[in-house]
Short mmCIF file of C-alpha atoms and ligand atoms in Angstrom, two decimals:
data_model
loop_
_atom_site.label_atom_id
_atom_site.label_comp_id
_atom_site.label_asym_id
_atom_site.label_seq_id
_atom_site.Cartn_x
_atom_site.Cartn_y
_atom_site.Cartn_z
CA MET W 6 20.55 4.49 19.27
CA SER W 7 22.67 1.44 19.76
CA GLY W 8 23.00 -1.41 17.29
CA ARG W 9 21.75 -3.97 19.82
CA CYS W 10 18.80 -6.05 18.81
CA CYS W 11 18.39 -9.41 20.45
CA GLY W 12 15.33 -10.78 22.15
CA LYS W 13 11.93 -9.21 22.55
CA TYR W 14 12.93 -7.51 25.80
CA SER W 15 15.70 -5.50 24.17
CA THR W 16 13.46 -3.99 21.47
CA VAL W 17 10.80 -3.02 23.98
CA SER W 18 13.33 -1.57 26.39
CA LYS W 19 15.13 0.24 23.59
CA ILE W 20 11.91 1.91 22.43
CA PHE W 21 11.13 3.00 26.01
CA GLU W 22 14.71 4.20 26.55
CA LEU W 23 14.65 6.23 23.34
CA LEU W 24 11.30 7.81 24.15
CA LYS W 25 12.43 8.68 27.67
CA ALA W 26 15.91 9.90 26.78
CA ASN W 27 14.53 12.18 24.08
CA LYS W 28 11.43 13.27 26.04
CA LEU W 29 9.16 11.91 23.33
CA ALA W 30 5.66 10.52 23.50
CA PRO W 31 4.12 8.58 20.57
CA LEU W 32 1.92 10.92 18.55
CA LYS W 33 -1.55 9.62 17.78
CA SER W 34 -1.93 12.28 15.08
CA LEU W 35 0.94 10.62 13.14
CA SER W 36 -0.29 7.06 13.81
CA GLN W 37 2.86 6.33 15.81
CA ASN W 38 2.53 2.71 16.93
CA PHE W 39 6.07 1.42 17.16
CA LEU W 40 6.90 -2.22 16.51
CA ILE W 41 8.34 -3.87 19.62
CA ASP W 42 8.19 -7.52 18.53
CA ASN W 43 11.42 -8.92 17.12
CA ASN W 44 9.63 -11.84 15.49
CA ILE W 45 7.45 -9.48 13.46
CA LEU W 46 10.39 -7.23 12.59
CA ASP W 47 12.24 -10.33 11.38
CA LYS W 48 9.16 -11.44 9.46
CA ILE W 49 9.11 -8.12 7.57
CA ILE W 50 12.76 -8.67 6.62
CA SER W 51 12.20 -12.26 5.48
CA SER W 52 9.01 -11.34 3.56
CA ALA W 53 10.88 -8.54 1.79
CA ASP W 54 13.73 -10.94 0.88
CA ILE W 55 16.32 -8.17 0.92
CA SER W 56 19.80 -8.38 -0.56
CA LYS W 57 22.79 -6.07 -1.01
CA SER W 58 21.67 -5.16 -4.53
CA ASP W 59 18.36 -3.74 -3.27
CA LEU W 60 17.43 -0.12 -2.73
CA VAL W 61 14.81 -0.18 0.03
CA ILE W 62 12.48 2.73 0.65
CA GLU W 63 11.06 2.74 4.16
CA ILE W 64 7.96 4.79 4.89
CA GLY W 65 7.75 6.15 8.45
CA PRO W 66 10.91 4.74 10.11
CA GLY W 67 9.87 6.13 13.51
CA LEU W 68 12.45 5.13 16.13
CA GLY W 69 14.31 2.99 13.62
CA ALA W 70 13.66 -0.59 14.75
CA LEU W 71 12.96 -1.73 11.19
CA THR W 72 15.48 0.68 9.64
CA GLU W 73 18.28 -0.98 11.60
CA ARG W 74 17.41 -4.40 10.20
CA LEU W 75 16.90 -3.10 6.67
CA ALA W 76 20.28 -1.32 6.77
CA ALA W 77 22.00 -4.56 7.75
CA LYS W 78 20.64 -6.36 4.67
CA ALA W 79 20.12 -3.79 1.88
CA GLY W 80 22.53 -1.98 -0.41
CA LYS W 81 20.88 1.29 0.57
CA VAL W 82 17.90 2.44 2.61
CA VAL W 83 16.01 5.68 2.01
CA ALA W 84 13.70 6.34 4.97
CA ILE W 85 10.98 9.01 4.81
CA GLU W 86 9.85 10.42 8.17
CA ILE W 87 7.59 13.42 8.73
CA ASP W 88 8.20 13.84 12.47
CA ASN W 89 10.93 16.50 13.07
CA LYS W 90 12.31 14.93 16.22
CA LEU W 91 12.35 11.37 14.93
CA ALA W 92 13.93 12.44 11.63
CA ALA W 93 16.64 14.32 13.57
CA LEU W 94 17.31 11.32 15.83
CA LEU W 95 17.66 8.99 12.85
CA SER W 96 19.84 11.43 10.89
CA ALA W 97 22.20 11.55 13.87
CA GLN W 98 22.28 7.76 14.01
CA TYR W 99 22.92 7.40 10.29
CA PRO W 100 25.41 10.08 9.24
CA ASP W 101 26.28 8.37 5.94
CA PRO W 102 23.45 9.07 3.45
CA GLY W 103 25.17 6.75 0.98
CA LYS W 104 24.06 3.84 3.15
CA VAL W 105 20.99 5.11 5.01
CA GLU W 106 19.43 8.36 3.84
CA ILE W 107 16.86 9.96 6.10
CA LEU W 108 14.40 12.20 4.28
CA HIS W 109 12.54 14.52 6.59
CA ALA W 110 9.39 14.74 4.47
CA ASP W 111 5.73 13.94 4.08
CA VAL W 112 5.50 10.65 2.19
CA LEU W 113 2.41 11.89 0.35
CA LYS W 114 4.43 14.77 -1.10
CA THR W 115 7.50 12.67 -1.84
CA ASP W 116 8.46 11.94 -5.42
CA PHE W 117 9.36 8.23 -5.32
CA GLU W 118 10.44 8.16 -8.96
CA LYS W 119 12.96 10.91 -8.14
CA ILE W 120 14.39 8.83 -5.26
CA ILE W 121 14.69 5.86 -7.60
CA ARG W 122 16.30 7.95 -10.36
CA SER W 123 18.81 9.55 -8.02
CA ASN W 124 19.87 6.14 -6.68
CA ALA W 125 20.09 4.45 -10.06
CA LYS W 126 23.43 2.68 -10.44
CA LYS W 127 24.67 -0.67 -11.66
CA SER W 128 24.85 -2.14 -8.16
CA VAL W 129 21.11 -1.52 -7.59
CA THR W 130 19.01 -4.18 -9.30
CA LYS W 131 15.73 -4.06 -7.39
CA ILE W 132 13.68 -1.37 -5.70
CA LYS W 133 11.64 -2.48 -2.69
CA ILE W 134 9.41 -0.82 -0.12
CA ALA W 135 9.14 -1.93 3.50
CA ALA W 136 6.97 -0.21 6.08
CA ASN W 137 4.88 -0.35 9.17
CA LEU W 138 2.49 2.19 7.70
CA PRO W 139 0.81 5.08 9.48
CA TYR W 140 -2.67 3.52 9.28
CA SER W 141 -4.49 6.83 8.83
CA LEU W 142 -2.73 7.19 5.46
CA THR W 143 -2.89 3.60 4.22
CA THR W 144 -5.08 4.24 1.17
CA PRO W 145 -3.21 7.25 -0.31
CA ILE W 146 0.16 5.56 0.37
CA LEU W 147 -1.05 2.36 -1.28
CA VAL W 148 -2.20 4.31 -4.34
CA LYS W 149 1.33 5.82 -4.57
CA ILE W 150 2.92 2.38 -4.24
CA LEU W 151 0.71 0.87 -6.95
CA ALA W 152 1.53 3.75 -9.30
CA LEU W 153 5.19 2.63 -9.11
CA ARG W 154 4.31 -0.65 -10.82
CA GLY W 155 6.89 -0.20 -13.59
CA SER W 156 9.81 0.60 -11.27
CA LEU W 157 9.13 -1.34 -8.09
CA ASP W 158 9.94 -5.01 -7.45
CA SER W 159 7.84 -5.47 -4.31
CA ALA W 160 6.45 -3.88 -1.17
CA VAL W 161 5.96 -5.36 2.28
CA ILE W 162 3.58 -3.27 4.34
CA MET W 163 1.93 -3.51 7.74
CA VAL W 164 -1.74 -2.51 7.50
CA GLN W 165 -4.98 -3.02 9.43
CA ARG W 166 -6.12 -6.63 9.20
CA GLU W 167 -9.47 -5.72 7.63
CA PHE W 168 -7.67 -3.67 5.00
CA ALA W 169 -5.30 -6.60 4.30
CA LYS W 170 -8.28 -8.90 3.78
CA ARG W 171 -9.74 -6.50 1.23
CA MET W 172 -6.40 -6.13 -0.57
CA THR W 173 -6.05 -9.89 -1.00
CA ALA W 174 -9.72 -10.90 -1.43
CA ALA W 175 -10.58 -13.18 -4.35
CA PRO W 176 -13.12 -11.88 -6.87
CA GLY W 177 -16.66 -12.73 -5.81
CA SER W 178 -15.68 -13.30 -2.16
CA ARG W 179 -17.26 -11.45 0.75
CA ASP W 180 -14.26 -9.16 1.31
CA CYS W 181 -13.80 -8.30 -2.37
CA SER W 182 -14.11 -4.58 -3.10
CA SER W 183 -12.90 -2.07 -5.66
CA LEU W 184 -9.67 -1.93 -3.62
CA SER W 185 -9.08 -5.66 -4.25
CA VAL W 186 -9.36 -5.16 -8.01
CA LEU W 187 -7.21 -2.02 -7.90
CA VAL W 188 -4.45 -3.84 -5.97
CA GLN W 189 -4.59 -7.07 -7.96
CA PHE W 190 -4.42 -5.16 -11.27
CA SER W 191 -0.90 -4.06 -10.30
CA ALA W 192 0.40 -6.72 -7.94
CA LYS W 193 0.15 -10.23 -6.60
CA ALA W 194 -0.92 -9.65 -3.00
CA GLU W 195 -0.55 -12.07 -0.09
CA ILE W 196 -0.82 -11.86 3.68
CA THR W 197 2.47 -13.12 5.12
CA ALA W 198 1.63 -12.65 8.82
CA VAL W 199 -1.29 -11.77 11.03
CA VAL W 200 -0.10 -9.49 13.79
CA SER W 201 -1.42 -8.99 17.30
CA GLU W 202 -1.84 -5.53 18.82
CA ASN W 203 0.68 -6.64 21.48
CA SER W 204 3.43 -6.34 18.87
CA PHE W 205 3.18 -2.52 19.01
CA TYR W 206 3.70 0.26 21.50
CA PRO W 207 1.30 1.85 22.08
CA LYS W 208 -1.17 -0.92 21.21
CA PRO W 209 -3.36 0.11 18.25
CA ASN W 210 -7.08 -0.51 18.71
CA VAL W 211 -7.21 -2.58 15.51
CA LYS W 212 -5.63 -5.88 14.51
CA SER W 213 -2.89 -5.85 11.89
CA ALA W 214 -1.48 -7.94 9.06
CA LEU W 215 1.63 -7.91 6.95
CA VAL W 216 1.00 -7.86 3.21
CA ARG W 217 3.53 -8.59 0.49
CA LEU W 218 2.88 -7.04 -2.90
CA ALA W 219 4.88 -8.57 -5.75
CA MET W 220 4.49 -5.98 -8.48
CA LEU W 221 3.38 -7.25 -11.88
CA THR W 222 5.41 -6.16 -14.88
CA THR W 223 2.27 -6.20 -17.01
CA PRO W 224 -1.34 -6.07 -15.76
CA PRO W 225 -3.22 -9.39 -15.68
CA VAL W 226 -5.77 -8.05 -18.20
CA ASN W 227 -5.55 -5.84 -21.25
CA VAL W 228 -7.41 -2.55 -20.77
CA PHE W 229 -7.58 0.31 -23.28
CA ASP W 230 -7.76 3.02 -20.63
CA GLU W 231 -6.73 2.37 -17.00
CA ASN W 232 -8.62 5.39 -15.61
CA LEU W 233 -11.79 4.23 -17.29
CA PHE W 234 -11.21 0.69 -16.02
CA PHE W 235 -10.91 1.93 -12.42
CA ALA W 236 -13.96 4.20 -12.85
CA VAL W 237 -16.01 1.18 -13.99
CA VAL W 238 -14.74 -0.96 -11.09
CA ARG W 239 -15.52 1.75 -8.51
CA ALA W 240 -18.98 2.32 -9.98
CA ALA W 241 -19.76 -1.41 -10.01
CA PHE W 242 -18.93 -1.77 -6.30
CA ASN W 243 -20.64 1.44 -5.28
CA GLN W 244 -23.97 -0.04 -4.30
CA ARG W 245 -23.22 -3.63 -3.47
CA ARG W 246 -26.72 -5.05 -3.39
CA LYS W 247 -27.90 -3.53 -6.67
CA MET W 248 -27.74 -4.94 -10.19
CA VAL W 249 -24.64 -3.89 -12.09
CA LYS W 250 -26.66 -2.21 -14.86
CA ASN W 251 -28.12 0.20 -12.30
CA THR W 252 -24.91 0.86 -10.36
CA LEU W 253 -23.14 1.70 -13.64
CA VAL W 254 -25.85 4.14 -14.78
CA HIS W 255 -25.65 5.82 -11.40
CA GLY W 256 -21.90 5.62 -10.80
CA LEU W 257 -20.78 6.63 -14.28
CA GLU W 258 -23.67 9.07 -14.81
CA MET W 259 -24.39 7.46 -18.18
CA GLU W 260 -27.48 6.84 -20.24
CA LYS W 261 -29.12 3.47 -19.66
CA THR W 262 -28.91 2.62 -23.38
CA ALA W 263 -25.13 3.17 -23.42
CA VAL W 264 -24.70 0.98 -20.32
CA ASP W 265 -26.89 -1.78 -21.81
CA SER W 266 -24.91 -1.64 -25.03
CA ALA W 267 -21.54 -1.94 -23.22
CA LEU W 268 -22.81 -4.83 -21.07
CA LEU W 269 -24.06 -6.63 -24.17
CA LYS W 270 -20.74 -6.12 -25.98
CA ALA W 271 -18.82 -7.41 -22.96
CA GLY W 272 -21.12 -10.42 -22.58
CA VAL W 273 -21.93 -9.50 -18.98
CA SER W 274 -25.50 -9.82 -17.74
CA GLY W 275 -26.73 -6.52 -16.32
CA THR W 276 -28.71 -8.31 -13.63
CA ARG W 277 -25.57 -9.57 -11.89
CA ARG W 278 -24.20 -7.78 -8.85
CA GLY W 279 -20.98 -5.81 -9.38
CA GLU W 280 -18.92 -7.75 -6.86
CA THR W 281 -19.46 -11.03 -8.76
CA LEU W 282 -17.55 -9.79 -11.82
CA SER W 283 -14.07 -11.17 -12.43
CA MET W 284 -11.05 -9.04 -13.39
CA PRO W 285 -11.29 -10.18 -17.08
CA GLU W 286 -15.00 -9.25 -17.12
CA PHE W 287 -14.22 -5.79 -15.74
CA ALA W 288 -11.62 -5.41 -18.48
CA LEU W 289 -14.07 -6.46 -21.21
CA LEU W 290 -16.67 -4.10 -19.79
CA SER W 291 -14.40 -1.08 -19.56
CA ASN W 292 -13.10 -1.75 -23.09
CA ALA W 293 -16.70 -1.91 -24.29
CA PHE W 294 -17.38 1.45 -22.62
CA PHE W 295 -14.28 2.78 -24.32
CA ASN W 296 -15.95 1.98 -27.61
CA VAL W 297 -19.31 3.58 -26.93
CA ARG W 298 -20.07 7.20 -27.68
CA GLU W 299 -20.21 8.45 -24.11
CA VAL W 300 -16.56 7.59 -23.40
CA GLU W 301 -15.54 11.23 -23.59
CA LYS W 302 -18.05 12.11 -20.88
CA ILE W 303 -16.60 9.46 -18.51
CA THR W 304 -12.92 10.24 -18.96
CA GLN W 305 -13.47 13.98 -18.40
CA LYS W 306 -14.87 13.32 -14.91
N1 SAM C 406 8.61 2.08 11.47
C1 SAM C 406 8.36 2.39 12.86
C2 SAM C 406 8.09 1.12 13.61
O1 SAM C 406 7.67 0.15 12.97
O2 SAM C 406 8.27 1.09 14.81
C3 SAM C 406 7.22 3.38 13.05
C4 SAM C 406 5.92 3.02 12.39
S1 SAM C 406 4.58 4.04 12.88
C5 SAM C 406 3.22 2.97 12.64
C6 SAM C 406 4.34 5.14 11.49
C7 SAM C 406 5.46 6.14 11.26
O3 SAM C 406 5.10 6.95 10.13
C8 SAM C 406 5.70 7.11 12.40
O4 SAM C 406 7.08 7.21 12.64
C9 SAM C 406 5.15 8.44 11.89
O5 SAM C 406 5.79 9.57 12.44
C10 SAM C 406 5.39 8.30 10.39
N2 SAM C 406 4.50 9.12 9.56
C11 SAM C 406 3.19 9.45 9.79
N3 SAM C 406 2.72 10.20 8.79
C12 SAM C 406 3.74 10.34 7.89
C13 SAM C 406 3.86 11.01 6.64
N4 SAM C 406 2.83 11.69 6.09
N5 SAM C 406 5.04 10.97 5.99
C14 SAM C 406 6.11 10.29 6.53
N6 SAM C 406 6.04 9.64 7.71
C15 SAM C 406 4.88 9.65 8.39
#
């Protein structure tokens, strides 16, 4: 792979050259839709605001279009690629693992905290993630990213546009879901670009968006038990058109009296619909559940 990267034509032609020269075809099974649009690649770099004191973890580097730009800006890049051939190509291009380290691995089985620990040194001040994600794995990868709240500065990820809308949806809005609450509990999320299918080869059959997650050092609300909080949120959104008192009885498999008591304690009317609750109301509600007798039953689920 050469270091050239100027103009849309060169990225497209480079991707085609690399595929042809290495007798590769994009694999649908690995969600391989390579970025061919320099403007979008540059947008990822500017959204991630990368400097020489950053350790950047890239998920799914593919043919390396983003890796090349990250390497030019970051102190170090660790890129995790599952595809044997692509990982081998990249390892050959980047022989110095002190600068760009290619991990031939499944991101879902990768211990991110271990990567962070093994790269801990004075010169590294921030840990960032940048990725054009394999869309089939967006949810489990996002869950892994959010779990890094304490260690990670930020993440800039390409996802399906509908997914991006749900990640960034305001409470009570049409797109708000349990995912919105889950994301916004750990990060400030914003869409930094909407991306056409023409920016990829091959073209995906969905529209895309770039989302920046600025990780929060402390959650926006105080909850006694995060697992219980998320269980309450998921249960409340489970049956969108039903009253929250019924969705909670059903979703948490709790007695009606216990649900009524928690709702009363939290000051939330049971006749409201789950998706109208704000993050502070979810926190009050889950803390109220924490204090009722059935809490043991919920947390053991
Ligand atoms: N970053 C490249 C780009 O923007 O052109 C490629 C992005 S492509 C959408 C997703 C990449 O993730 C592919 O290279 C694919 O092989 C890789 N991938 C898919 N599943 C993976 C997994 N479980 N672990 C690591 N990489 C994976």
